GROMACS .gro file of C-alpha atoms in nm:
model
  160
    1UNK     CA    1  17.701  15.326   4.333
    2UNK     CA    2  17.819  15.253   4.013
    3UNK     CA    3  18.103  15.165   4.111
    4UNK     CA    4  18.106  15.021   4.435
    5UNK     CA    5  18.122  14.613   4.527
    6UNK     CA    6  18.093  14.434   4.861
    7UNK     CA    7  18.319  14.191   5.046
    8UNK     CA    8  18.172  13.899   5.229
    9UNK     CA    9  18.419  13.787   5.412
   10UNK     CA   10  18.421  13.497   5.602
   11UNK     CA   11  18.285  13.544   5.934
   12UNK     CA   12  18.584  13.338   6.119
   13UNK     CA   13  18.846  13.592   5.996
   14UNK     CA   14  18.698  13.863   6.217
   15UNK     CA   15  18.802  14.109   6.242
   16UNK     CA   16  18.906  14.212   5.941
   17UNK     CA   17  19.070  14.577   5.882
   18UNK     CA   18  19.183  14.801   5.562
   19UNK     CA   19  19.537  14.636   5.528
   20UNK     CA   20  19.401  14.276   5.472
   21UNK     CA   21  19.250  14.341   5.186
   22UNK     CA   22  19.587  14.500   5.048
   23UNK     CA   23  19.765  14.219   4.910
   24UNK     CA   24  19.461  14.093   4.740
   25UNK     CA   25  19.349  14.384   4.589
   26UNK     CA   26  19.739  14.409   4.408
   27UNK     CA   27  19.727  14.077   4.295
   28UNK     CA   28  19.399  14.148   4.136
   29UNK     CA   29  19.529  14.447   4.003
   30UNK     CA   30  19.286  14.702   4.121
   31UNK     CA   31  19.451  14.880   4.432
   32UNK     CA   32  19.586  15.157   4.219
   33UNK     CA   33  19.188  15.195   4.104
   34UNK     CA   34  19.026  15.191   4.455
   35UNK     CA   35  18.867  15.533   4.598
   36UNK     CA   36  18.750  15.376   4.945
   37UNK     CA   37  18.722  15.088   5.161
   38UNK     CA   38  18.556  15.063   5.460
   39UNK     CA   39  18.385  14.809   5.703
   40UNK     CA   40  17.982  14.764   5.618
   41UNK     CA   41  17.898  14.526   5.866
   42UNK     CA   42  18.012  14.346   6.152
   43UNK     CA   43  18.348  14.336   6.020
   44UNK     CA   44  18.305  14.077   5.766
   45UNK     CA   45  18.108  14.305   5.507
   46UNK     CA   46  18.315  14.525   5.335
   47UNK     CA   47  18.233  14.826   5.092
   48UNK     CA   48  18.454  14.883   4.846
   49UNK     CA   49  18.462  15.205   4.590
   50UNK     CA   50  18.626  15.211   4.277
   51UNK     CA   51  18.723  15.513   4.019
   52UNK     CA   52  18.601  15.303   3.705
   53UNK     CA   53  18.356  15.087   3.615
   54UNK     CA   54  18.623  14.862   3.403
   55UNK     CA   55  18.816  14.808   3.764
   56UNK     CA   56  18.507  14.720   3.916
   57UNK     CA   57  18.419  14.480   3.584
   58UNK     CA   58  18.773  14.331   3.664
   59UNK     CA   59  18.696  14.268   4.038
   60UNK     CA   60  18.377  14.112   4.018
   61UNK     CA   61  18.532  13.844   3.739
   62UNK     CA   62  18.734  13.742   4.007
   63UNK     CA   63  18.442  13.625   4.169
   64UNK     CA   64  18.608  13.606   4.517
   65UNK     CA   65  18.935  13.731   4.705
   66UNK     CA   66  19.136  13.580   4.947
   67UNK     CA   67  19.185  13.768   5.261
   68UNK     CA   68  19.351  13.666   5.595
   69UNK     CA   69  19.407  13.309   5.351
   70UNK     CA   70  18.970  13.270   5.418
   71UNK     CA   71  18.730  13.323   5.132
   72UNK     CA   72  18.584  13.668   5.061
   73UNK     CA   73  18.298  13.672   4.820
   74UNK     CA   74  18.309  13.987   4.554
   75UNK     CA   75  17.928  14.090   4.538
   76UNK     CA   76  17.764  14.305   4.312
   77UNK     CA   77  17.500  14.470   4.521
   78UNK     CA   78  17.255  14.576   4.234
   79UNK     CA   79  17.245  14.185   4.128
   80UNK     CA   80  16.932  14.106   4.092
   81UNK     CA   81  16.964  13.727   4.156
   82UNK     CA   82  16.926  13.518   4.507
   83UNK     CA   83  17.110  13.186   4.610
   84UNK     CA   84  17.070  12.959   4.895
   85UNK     CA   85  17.002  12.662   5.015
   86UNK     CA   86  16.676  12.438   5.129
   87UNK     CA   87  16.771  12.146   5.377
   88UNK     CA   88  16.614  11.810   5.411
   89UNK     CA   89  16.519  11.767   5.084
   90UNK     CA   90  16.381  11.457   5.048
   91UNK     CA   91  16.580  11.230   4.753
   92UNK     CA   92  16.241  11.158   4.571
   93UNK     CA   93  16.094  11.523   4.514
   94UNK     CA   94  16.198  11.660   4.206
   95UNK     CA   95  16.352  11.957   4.148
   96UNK     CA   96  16.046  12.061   3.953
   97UNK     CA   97  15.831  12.066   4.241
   98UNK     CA   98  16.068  12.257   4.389
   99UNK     CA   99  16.086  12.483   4.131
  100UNK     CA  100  15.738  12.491   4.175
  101UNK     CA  101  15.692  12.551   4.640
  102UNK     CA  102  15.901  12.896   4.525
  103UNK     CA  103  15.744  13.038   4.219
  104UNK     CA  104  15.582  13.252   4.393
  105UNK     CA  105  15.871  13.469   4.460
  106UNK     CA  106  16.012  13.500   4.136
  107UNK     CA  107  16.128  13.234   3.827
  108UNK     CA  108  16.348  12.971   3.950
  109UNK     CA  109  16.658  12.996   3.765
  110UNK     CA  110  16.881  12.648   3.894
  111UNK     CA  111  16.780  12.357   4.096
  112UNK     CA  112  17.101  12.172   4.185
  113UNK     CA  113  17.210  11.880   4.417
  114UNK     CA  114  17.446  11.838   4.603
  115UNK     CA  115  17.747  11.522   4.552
  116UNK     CA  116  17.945  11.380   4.836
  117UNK     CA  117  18.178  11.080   4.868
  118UNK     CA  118  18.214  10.848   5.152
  119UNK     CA  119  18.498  10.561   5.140
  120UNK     CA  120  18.351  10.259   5.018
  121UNK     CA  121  18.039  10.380   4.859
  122UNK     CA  122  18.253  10.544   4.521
  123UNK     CA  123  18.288  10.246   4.321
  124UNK     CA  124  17.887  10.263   4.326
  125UNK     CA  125  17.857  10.527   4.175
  126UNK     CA  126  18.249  10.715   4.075
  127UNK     CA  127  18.027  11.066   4.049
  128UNK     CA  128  17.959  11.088   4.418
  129UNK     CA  129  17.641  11.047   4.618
  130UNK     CA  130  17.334  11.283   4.569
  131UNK     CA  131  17.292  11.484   4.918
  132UNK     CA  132  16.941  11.457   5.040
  133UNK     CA  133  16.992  11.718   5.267
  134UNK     CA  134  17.030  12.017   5.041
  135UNK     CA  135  16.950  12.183   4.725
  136UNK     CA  136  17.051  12.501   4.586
  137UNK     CA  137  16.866  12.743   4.363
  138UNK     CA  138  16.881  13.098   4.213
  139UNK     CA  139  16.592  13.316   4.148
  140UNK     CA  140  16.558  13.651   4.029
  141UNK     CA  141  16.297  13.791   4.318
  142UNK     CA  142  15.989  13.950   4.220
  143UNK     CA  143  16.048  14.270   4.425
  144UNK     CA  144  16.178  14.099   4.682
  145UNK     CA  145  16.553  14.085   4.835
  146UNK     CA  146  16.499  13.874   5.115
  147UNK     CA  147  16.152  13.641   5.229
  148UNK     CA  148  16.109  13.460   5.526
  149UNK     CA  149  15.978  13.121   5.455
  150UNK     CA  150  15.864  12.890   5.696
  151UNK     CA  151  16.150  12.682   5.847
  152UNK     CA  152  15.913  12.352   5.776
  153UNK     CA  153  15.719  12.351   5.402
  154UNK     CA  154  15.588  12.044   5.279
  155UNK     CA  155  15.740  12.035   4.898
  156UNK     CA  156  15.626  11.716   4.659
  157UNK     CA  157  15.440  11.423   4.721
  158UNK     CA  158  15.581  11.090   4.898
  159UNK     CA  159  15.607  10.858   4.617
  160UNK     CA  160  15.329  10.549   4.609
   0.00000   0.00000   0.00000
């Protein structure tokens, strides 16, 4: 498994088969380097072998790949590291305390907010407009791939 990398493709380009990922795997430069390809999952999660670790190295810089003109994430499936998102994140609790509802599970790496814009509100504040609804953060999981949470935790206190 060396040398092996998963697509996740997005789930609106299903289904997805061997020749889509053709044209992206050239421009990338690894197609002459790939052993096998094959559909992991549902179509959208692809398993990809490669003959050396360098063309692997050189796929996962890429980061993503564009197949069927949708995003396809490059993953590197002995990453240690988890990302998603917690919704309805009140604007007042801090992203220590968030830091905090999740240690259990591992050392919080990055506690980030989100930015939008909305026409008339950007001369306010040019940088955009935190989200409340969302934060993202990374953690390396303490033996853990996957938890399920709760899908209501109280994090922070309401401010006085």
């Amino acid at each position: 498994m060396k040398t092996t990398v998963f697509h996740h493709c997005d789930f609106a380009g299903r289904p997805y088969r061997i020749q889509d990922f053709r044209e992206p795997l050239e421009t990338t430069g690894v197609l002459p380097f790939v052993a096998g390809i094959g559909s992991f999952q549902r179509s959208h999660v692809w398993m990809l072998k490669l003959k050396t670790a360098e063309a692997k190295e050189r796929l996962l810089a890429e980061g993503a790949l564009e197949v069927k003109k949708l995003y396809c994430a490059v993953i590197e499936h002995n990453k240690r590291e988890l990302a998603f998102k917690v919704h309805w994140v009140p604007i007042y609790v801090s992203n220590e305390s968030v830091q905090k509802a999740f240690e259990d599970f591992g050392a919080v790496t990055d506690v980030t907010r989100e930015q939008w814009n909305s026409p008339g509100l950007e001369d306010d504040n040019p940088a955009g407009l935190e989200n409340r609804e969302a934060m993202d953060f990374s953690q390396e999981p303490a033996g853990l791939i996957a938890v399920k949470r709760s899908h209501e935790e109280s994090v922070g206190e309401k401010p006085k």
